[in-house]
PDB file of C-alpha atoms in Angstrom:
ATOM      1  CA  MET K  11       0.581   7.907 -21.500  1.00  0.00           C
ATOM      2  CA  SER K  12      -1.786   6.340 -19.035  1.00  0.00           C
ATOM      3  CA  ALA K  13      -0.612   5.263 -15.579  1.00  0.00           C
ATOM      4  CA  VAL K  14      -1.932   2.018 -14.101  1.00  0.00           C
ATOM      5  CA  ILE K  15      -1.090   0.873 -10.585  1.00  0.00           C
ATOM      6  CA  TYR K  16      -1.591  -2.661  -9.296  1.00  0.00           C
ATOM      7  CA  ILE K  17      -2.099  -2.616  -5.517  1.00  0.00           C
ATOM      8  CA  GLU K  18      -2.144  -5.552  -3.120  1.00  0.00           C
ATOM      9  CA  GLY K  19      -5.597  -5.838  -1.583  1.00  0.00           C
ATOM     10  CA  THR K  20      -8.960  -7.401  -2.160  1.00  0.00           C
ATOM     11  CA  GLN K  21     -11.218  -6.513  -5.063  1.00  0.00           C
ATOM     12  CA  GLU K  22     -14.239  -7.638  -3.025  1.00  0.00           C
ATOM     13  CA  LEU K  23     -16.591  -4.888  -1.914  1.00  0.00           C
ATOM     14  CA  ASP K  24     -18.414  -6.752   0.882  1.00  0.00           C
ATOM     15  CA  ASN K  25     -16.531  -4.975   3.690  1.00  0.00           C
ATOM     16  CA  GLY K  26     -15.337  -1.830   1.942  1.00  0.00           C
ATOM     17  CA  ASP K  27     -13.826  -0.556  -1.282  1.00  0.00           C
ATOM     18  CA  LEU K  28     -10.032  -0.561  -1.053  1.00  0.00           C
ATOM     19  CA  ARG K  29      -9.699   0.874  -4.551  1.00  0.00           C
ATOM     20  CA  LYS K  30     -11.800   3.872  -3.557  1.00  0.00           C
ATOM     21  CA  ALA K  31      -9.855   4.305  -0.286  1.00  0.00           C
ATOM     22  CA  PHE K  32      -6.517   4.366  -2.133  1.00  0.00           C
ATOM     23  CA  ALA K  33      -8.009   6.729  -4.741  1.00  0.00           C
ATOM     24  CA  LYS K  34      -9.105   9.181  -2.026  1.00  0.00           C
ATOM     25  CA  LEU K  35      -5.620   9.102  -0.505  1.00  0.00           C
ATOM     26  CA  PHE K  36      -3.797   9.485  -3.838  1.00  0.00           C
ATOM     27  CA  GLU K  37      -6.166  12.250  -4.955  1.00  0.00           C
ATOM     28  CA  LYS K  38      -4.720  14.503  -2.265  1.00  0.00           C
ATOM     29  CA  GLU K  39      -1.474  14.512  -4.247  1.00  0.00           C
ATOM     30  CA  LEU K  40      -2.580  13.693  -7.779  1.00  0.00           C
ATOM     31  CA  LYS K  41      -5.862  15.529  -8.360  1.00  0.00           C
ATOM     32  CA  GLY K  42      -6.476  15.483 -12.109  1.00  0.00           C
ATOM     33  CA  ARG K  43      -3.578  13.084 -12.764  1.00  0.00           C
ATOM     34  CA  MET K  44      -4.933   9.947 -11.151  1.00  0.00           C
ATOM     35  CA  PRO K  45      -3.691   6.534 -12.242  1.00  0.00           C
ATOM     36  CA  LYS K  46      -6.064   3.698 -12.946  1.00  0.00           C
ATOM     37  CA  ILE K  47      -6.074   1.633  -9.750  1.00  0.00           C
ATOM     38  CA  ILE K  48      -6.358  -2.151  -9.960  1.00  0.00           C
ATOM     39  CA  MET K  49      -6.693  -4.078  -6.733  1.00  0.00           C
ATOM     40  CA  GLY K  50      -4.881  -7.361  -7.278  1.00  0.00           C
ATOM     41  CA  ASN K  51      -6.103  -9.370  -4.259  1.00  0.00           C
ATOM     42  CA  GLY K  52      -3.244 -11.179  -2.424  1.00  0.00           C
ATOM     43  CA  LYS K  53       0.398 -10.148  -2.730  1.00  0.00           C
ATOM     44  CA  TRP K  54       1.432 -12.866  -5.187  1.00  0.00           C
ATOM     45  CA  GLN K  55      -1.795 -12.566  -7.168  1.00  0.00           C
ATOM     46  CA  THR K  56      -1.094  -8.845  -7.533  1.00  0.00           C
ATOM     47  CA  ILE K  57       2.494  -9.451  -8.604  1.00  0.00           C
ATOM     48  CA  ASP K  58       1.319 -12.070 -11.132  1.00  0.00           C
ATOM     49  CA  LYS K  59      -1.250  -9.650 -12.597  1.00  0.00           C
ATOM     50  CA  PHE K  60       1.367  -6.897 -12.777  1.00  0.00           C
ATOM     51  CA  LEU K  61       3.860  -9.153 -14.556  1.00  0.00           C
ATOM     52  CA  LEU K  62       1.499 -11.171 -16.783  1.00  0.00           C
ATOM     53  CA  THR K  63      -1.272  -8.803 -17.907  1.00  0.00           C
ATOM     54  CA  PRO K  64      -0.531  -7.624 -21.454  1.00  0.00           C
ATOM     55  CA  ILE K  65       0.502  -3.981 -21.556  1.00  0.00           C
ATOM     56  CA  LYS K  66      -1.706  -1.613 -23.529  1.00  0.00           C
ATOM     57  CA  VAL K  67      -0.234   0.942 -25.903  1.00  0.00           C
ATOM     58  CA  GLY K  68       0.824   4.015 -23.931  1.00  0.00           C
ATOM     59  CA  GLU K  69       0.443   2.305 -20.553  1.00  0.00           C
ATOM     60  CA  VAL K  70       2.939   2.970 -17.786  1.00  0.00           C
ATOM     61  CA  ARG K  71       2.568   0.341 -15.075  1.00  0.00           C
ATOM     62  CA  PHE K  72       3.361   0.417 -11.359  1.00  0.00           C
ATOM     63  CA  LEU K  73       3.183  -2.079  -8.489  1.00  0.00           C
ATOM     64  CA  LEU K  74       2.432  -1.380  -4.806  1.00  0.00           C
ATOM     65  CA  VAL K  75       2.619  -4.340  -2.394  1.00  0.00           C
ATOM     66  CA  ASP K  76       3.513  -5.022   1.236  1.00  0.00           C
ATOM     67  CA  SER K  77       7.179  -5.789   1.824  1.00  0.00           C
ATOM     68  CA  ASP K  78       6.266  -8.146   4.716  1.00  0.00           C
ATOM     69  CA  SER K  79       9.784  -7.598   6.101  1.00  0.00           C
ATOM     70  CA  PRO K  80      12.393  -4.868   6.417  1.00  0.00           C
ATOM     71  CA  VAL K  81      13.808  -3.775   3.063  1.00  0.00           C
ATOM     72  CA  SER K  82      17.559  -3.721   2.632  1.00  0.00           C
ATOM     73  CA  ASN K  83      17.816  -4.039  -1.140  1.00  0.00           C
ATOM     74  CA  LYS K  84      14.855  -3.261  -3.385  1.00  0.00           C
ATOM     75  CA  THR K  85      16.689  -4.451  -6.494  1.00  0.00           C
ATOM     76  CA  ASP K  86      16.944  -7.940  -4.985  1.00  0.00           C
ATOM     77  CA  ILE K  87      13.239  -7.881  -4.094  1.00  0.00           C
ATOM     78  CA  CYS K  88      12.360  -6.985  -7.689  1.00  0.00           C
ATOM     79  CA  LYS K  89      14.579  -9.801  -9.002  1.00  0.00           C
ATOM     80  CA  TYR K  90      12.864 -12.221  -6.608  1.00  0.00           C
ATOM     81  CA  PHE K  91       9.408 -11.128  -7.822  1.00  0.00           C
ATOM     82  CA  ASN K  92      10.491 -11.512 -11.457  1.00  0.00           C
ATOM     83  CA  LYS K  93      11.845 -15.046 -10.897  1.00  0.00           C
ATOM     84  CA  LYS K  94       8.475 -16.238  -9.601  1.00  0.00           C
ATOM     85  CA  VAL K  95       6.777 -15.890 -13.000  1.00  0.00           C
ATOM     86  CA  SER K  96       7.547 -17.517 -16.339  1.00  0.00           C
ATOM     87  CA  ASN K  97       7.340 -15.385 -19.483  1.00  0.00           C
ATOM     88  CA  PRO K  98       6.386 -12.040 -17.910  1.00  0.00           C
ATOM     89  CA  LYS K  99       4.922  -9.332 -20.152  1.00  0.00           C
ATOM     90  CA  HIS K 100       6.503  -6.740 -17.870  1.00  0.00           C
ATOM     91  CA  VAL K 101       9.161  -6.768 -15.138  1.00  0.00           C
ATOM     92  CA  CYS K 102       9.469  -5.402 -11.636  1.00  0.00           C
ATOM     93  CA  ALA K 103      12.219  -2.812 -11.339  1.00  0.00           C
ATOM     94  CA  GLU K 104      13.088  -0.091  -8.847  1.00  0.00           C
ATOM     95  CA  TYR K 105      11.419   2.564 -11.022  1.00  0.00           C
ATOM     96  CA  ASN K 106       8.004   0.832 -11.090  1.00  0.00           C
ATOM     97  CA  THR K 107       7.832  -1.222  -7.876  1.00  0.00           C
ATOM     98  CA  TYR K 108       6.883   0.368  -4.571  1.00  0.00           C
ATOM     99  CA  LEU K 109       6.630  -1.250  -1.165  1.00  0.00           C
ATOM    100  CA  MET K 110       4.463  -0.651   1.860  1.00  0.00           C
ATOM    101  CA  ILE K 111       6.856  -1.282   4.755  1.00  0.00           C
ATOM    102  CA  GLN K 112       6.027  -3.836   6.223  1.00  0.00           C
ATOM    103  CA  GLU K 113       2.277  -3.694   5.630  1.00  0.00           C
ATOM    104  CA  ALA K 114      -0.031  -0.870   4.591  1.00  0.00           C
ATOM    105  CA  GLU K 115      -1.160  -0.660   8.226  1.00  0.00           C
ATOM    106  CA  ALA K 116       2.244   0.877   9.044  1.00  0.00           C
ATOM    107  CA  TRP K 117       1.032   3.970   7.175  1.00  0.00           C
ATOM    108  CA  ILE K 118      -1.878   4.193   9.620  1.00  0.00           C
ATOM    109  CA  LEU K 119       0.306   3.540  12.662  1.00  0.00           C
ATOM    110  CA  SER K 120       2.557   6.402  11.566  1.00  0.00           C
ATOM    111  CA  GLN K 121      -0.326   8.822  12.218  1.00  0.00           C
ATOM    112  CA  PRO K 122      -1.850   8.115  15.649  1.00  0.00           C
ATOM    113  CA  VAL K 123      -3.992  11.240  15.317  1.00  0.00           C
ATOM    114  CA  VAL K 124      -6.072   9.420  12.682  1.00  0.00           C
ATOM    115  CA  LEU K 125      -6.630   6.475  15.019  1.00  0.00           C
ATOM    116  CA  LYS K 126      -7.589   8.861  17.839  1.00  0.00           C
ATOM    117  CA  LYS K 127     -10.072  10.580  15.513  1.00  0.00           C
ATOM    118  CA  HIS K 128     -11.780   7.199  15.131  1.00  0.00           C
ATOM    119  CA  GLY K 129     -11.918   6.622  18.893  1.00  0.00           C
ATOM    120  CA  ILE K 130      -8.914   4.304  19.147  1.00  0.00           C
ATOM    121  CA  LYS K 131      -6.546   4.502  22.138  1.00  0.00           C
ATOM    122  CA  VAL K 132      -2.960   4.747  20.927  1.00  0.00           C
ATOM    123  CA  GLY K 133      -0.991   4.374  24.168  1.00  0.00           C
ATOM    124  CA  LYS K 134       0.768   1.232  22.914  1.00  0.00           C
ATOM    125  CA  LEU K 135       2.220   3.212  20.022  1.00  0.00           C
ATOM    126  CA  SER K 136       4.368   5.456  22.171  1.00  0.00           C
ATOM    127  CA  LYS K 137       7.518   6.236  20.211  1.00  0.00           C
ATOM    128  CA  LYS K 138       7.549   2.963  18.219  1.00  0.00           C
ATOM    129  CA  ASN K 139       9.257   3.077  14.840  1.00  0.00           C
ATOM    130  CA  VAL K 140       6.465   1.741  12.643  1.00  0.00           C
ATOM    131  CA  MET K 141       8.999   0.619  10.026  1.00  0.00           C
ATOM    132  CA  GLU K 142      10.308  -1.925  12.531  1.00  0.00           C
ATOM    133  CA  ILE K 143       6.947  -3.419  13.528  1.00  0.00           C
ATOM    134  CA  SER K 144       6.896  -6.857  11.910  1.00  0.00           C
ATOM    135  CA  ASN K 145       3.105  -7.202  11.746  1.00  0.00           C
ATOM    136  CA  PRO K 146       1.496  -3.747  11.823  1.00  0.00           C
ATOM    137  CA  SER K 147      -1.980  -5.212  11.251  1.00  0.00           C
ATOM    138  CA  ASP K 148      -1.589  -7.323  14.414  1.00  0.00           C
ATOM    139  CA  LEU K 149      -0.657  -4.231  16.423  1.00  0.00           C
ATOM    140  CA  ILE K 150      -3.651  -2.319  15.059  1.00  0.00           C
ATOM    141  CA  ALA K 151      -5.904  -5.260  15.985  1.00  0.00           C
ATOM    142  CA  GLU K 152      -4.467  -5.200  19.508  1.00  0.00           C
ATOM    143  CA  ILE K 153      -4.948  -1.422  19.804  1.00  0.00           C
ATOM    144  CA  TYR K 154      -8.539  -1.762  18.591  1.00  0.00           C
ATOM    145  CA  LYS K 155      -9.176  -4.537  21.115  1.00  0.00           C
ATOM    146  CA  ASP K 156      -7.818  -2.322  23.918  1.00  0.00           C
ATOM    147  CA  SER K 157     -10.341   0.290  22.747  1.00  0.00           C
ATOM    148  CA  GLY K 158     -13.213  -2.203  22.962  1.00  0.00           C
ATOM    149  CA  LYS K 159     -13.431  -2.627  19.191  1.00  0.00           C
ATOM    150  CA  GLU K 160     -12.524  -5.255  16.623  1.00  0.00           C
ATOM    151  CA  TYR K 161     -10.245  -4.331  13.721  1.00  0.00           C
ATOM    152  CA  HIS K 162     -11.406  -5.559  10.337  1.00  0.00           C
ATOM    153  CA  LYS K 163      -8.551  -5.449   7.830  1.00  0.00           C
ATOM    154  CA  VAL K 164     -10.699  -4.133   4.966  1.00  0.00           C
ATOM    155  CA  ARG K 165     -13.595  -2.273   6.582  1.00  0.00           C
ATOM    156  CA  ASP K 166     -11.526  -0.273   9.058  1.00  0.00           C
ATOM    157  CA  PHE K 167      -8.584   0.209   6.724  1.00  0.00           C
ATOM    158  CA  CYS K 168     -10.965   1.758   4.168  1.00  0.00           C
ATOM    159  CA  LEU K 169     -12.187   4.189   6.830  1.00  0.00           C
ATOM    160  CA  LEU K 170      -8.706   5.155   8.075  1.00  0.00           C
ATOM    161  CA  LEU K 171      -6.647   5.362   4.873  1.00  0.00           C
ATOM    162  CA  PRO K 172      -8.353   8.406   3.299  1.00  0.00           C
ATOM    163  CA  ASP K 173      -7.810  10.387   6.529  1.00  0.00           C
ATOM    164  CA  LEU K 174      -4.019  10.076   6.377  1.00  0.00           C
ATOM    165  CA  ASP K 175      -1.923  13.164   5.728  1.00  0.00           C
ATOM    166  CA  THR K 176       0.057  12.522   2.545  1.00  0.00           C
ATOM    167  CA  SER K 177       2.777  15.020   3.482  1.00  0.00           C
ATOM    168  CA  VAL K 178       3.451  13.003   6.647  1.00  0.00           C
ATOM    169  CA  LEU K 179       3.460   9.760   4.640  1.00  0.00           C
ATOM    170  CA  LYS K 180       5.945  11.240   2.160  1.00  0.00           C
ATOM    171  CA  SER K 181       8.240  12.390   4.960  1.00  0.00           C
ATOM    172  CA  TYR K 182       8.197   9.008   6.679  1.00  0.00           C
ATOM    173  CA  PHE K 183       7.945   6.455   3.834  1.00  0.00           C
ATOM    174  CA  SER K 184      10.392   6.959   0.971  1.00  0.00           C
ATOM    175  CA  ASP K 185       8.529   4.541  -1.315  1.00  0.00           C
ATOM    176  CA  PHE K 186       5.263   6.450  -0.846  1.00  0.00           C
ATOM    177  CA  LYS K 187       7.089   9.695  -1.629  1.00  0.00           C
ATOM    178  CA  GLY K 188       8.715   8.118  -4.680  1.00  0.00           C
ATOM    179  CA  LEU K 189       5.404   6.745  -5.922  1.00  0.00           C
ATOM    180  CA  MET K 190       3.670  10.112  -5.610  1.00  0.00           C
ATOM    181  CA  GLU K 191       6.548  11.889  -7.366  1.00  0.00           C
ATOM    182  CA  THR K 192       6.587   9.329 -10.182  1.00  0.00           C
ATOM    183  CA  LEU K 193       2.822   9.448 -10.691  1.00  0.00           C
ATOM    184  CA  ASP K 194       2.876  13.254 -10.626  1.00  0.00           C
ATOM    185  CA  LYS K 195       5.104  13.454 -13.724  1.00  0.00           C
TER     186      LYS K 195
END
């Protein structure tokens, strides 16, 4: 069996390598059992690739995309994804679809210590539930601006993501925990 995960995010390397950043993060949990990581570009492009790319023999496929809103019923989200594509080679289901609530930047906001390490003032984060922030990337951009810097969604994300503590992510984000447990089998 070979695990393959399709992740929302650019394949372009001009401003950073998202695939490498996710690999460094996942490696903390999955050393020696790493999935093949495919960056799918935009959310719907990633979902299309996940659903339409022919499955290889022995492949086990997973999807990781932003939820872009609070999640009340993951089964309904999977059904919605599946309806958007005609003749899928694979389907989204709760066991293979994982969501970054609401954007991947929420993972970063959940660990202000990482932002501080990179010289970012985190005063605006005081006691906010990052799961309820509707546009985490906008808040990070605002925090960066208050620190006299400009947040670049790829460049800075690639610098911050590998510094996150996976045990904290697993305790805070159930889909991250579920993904790591599933990939660790």
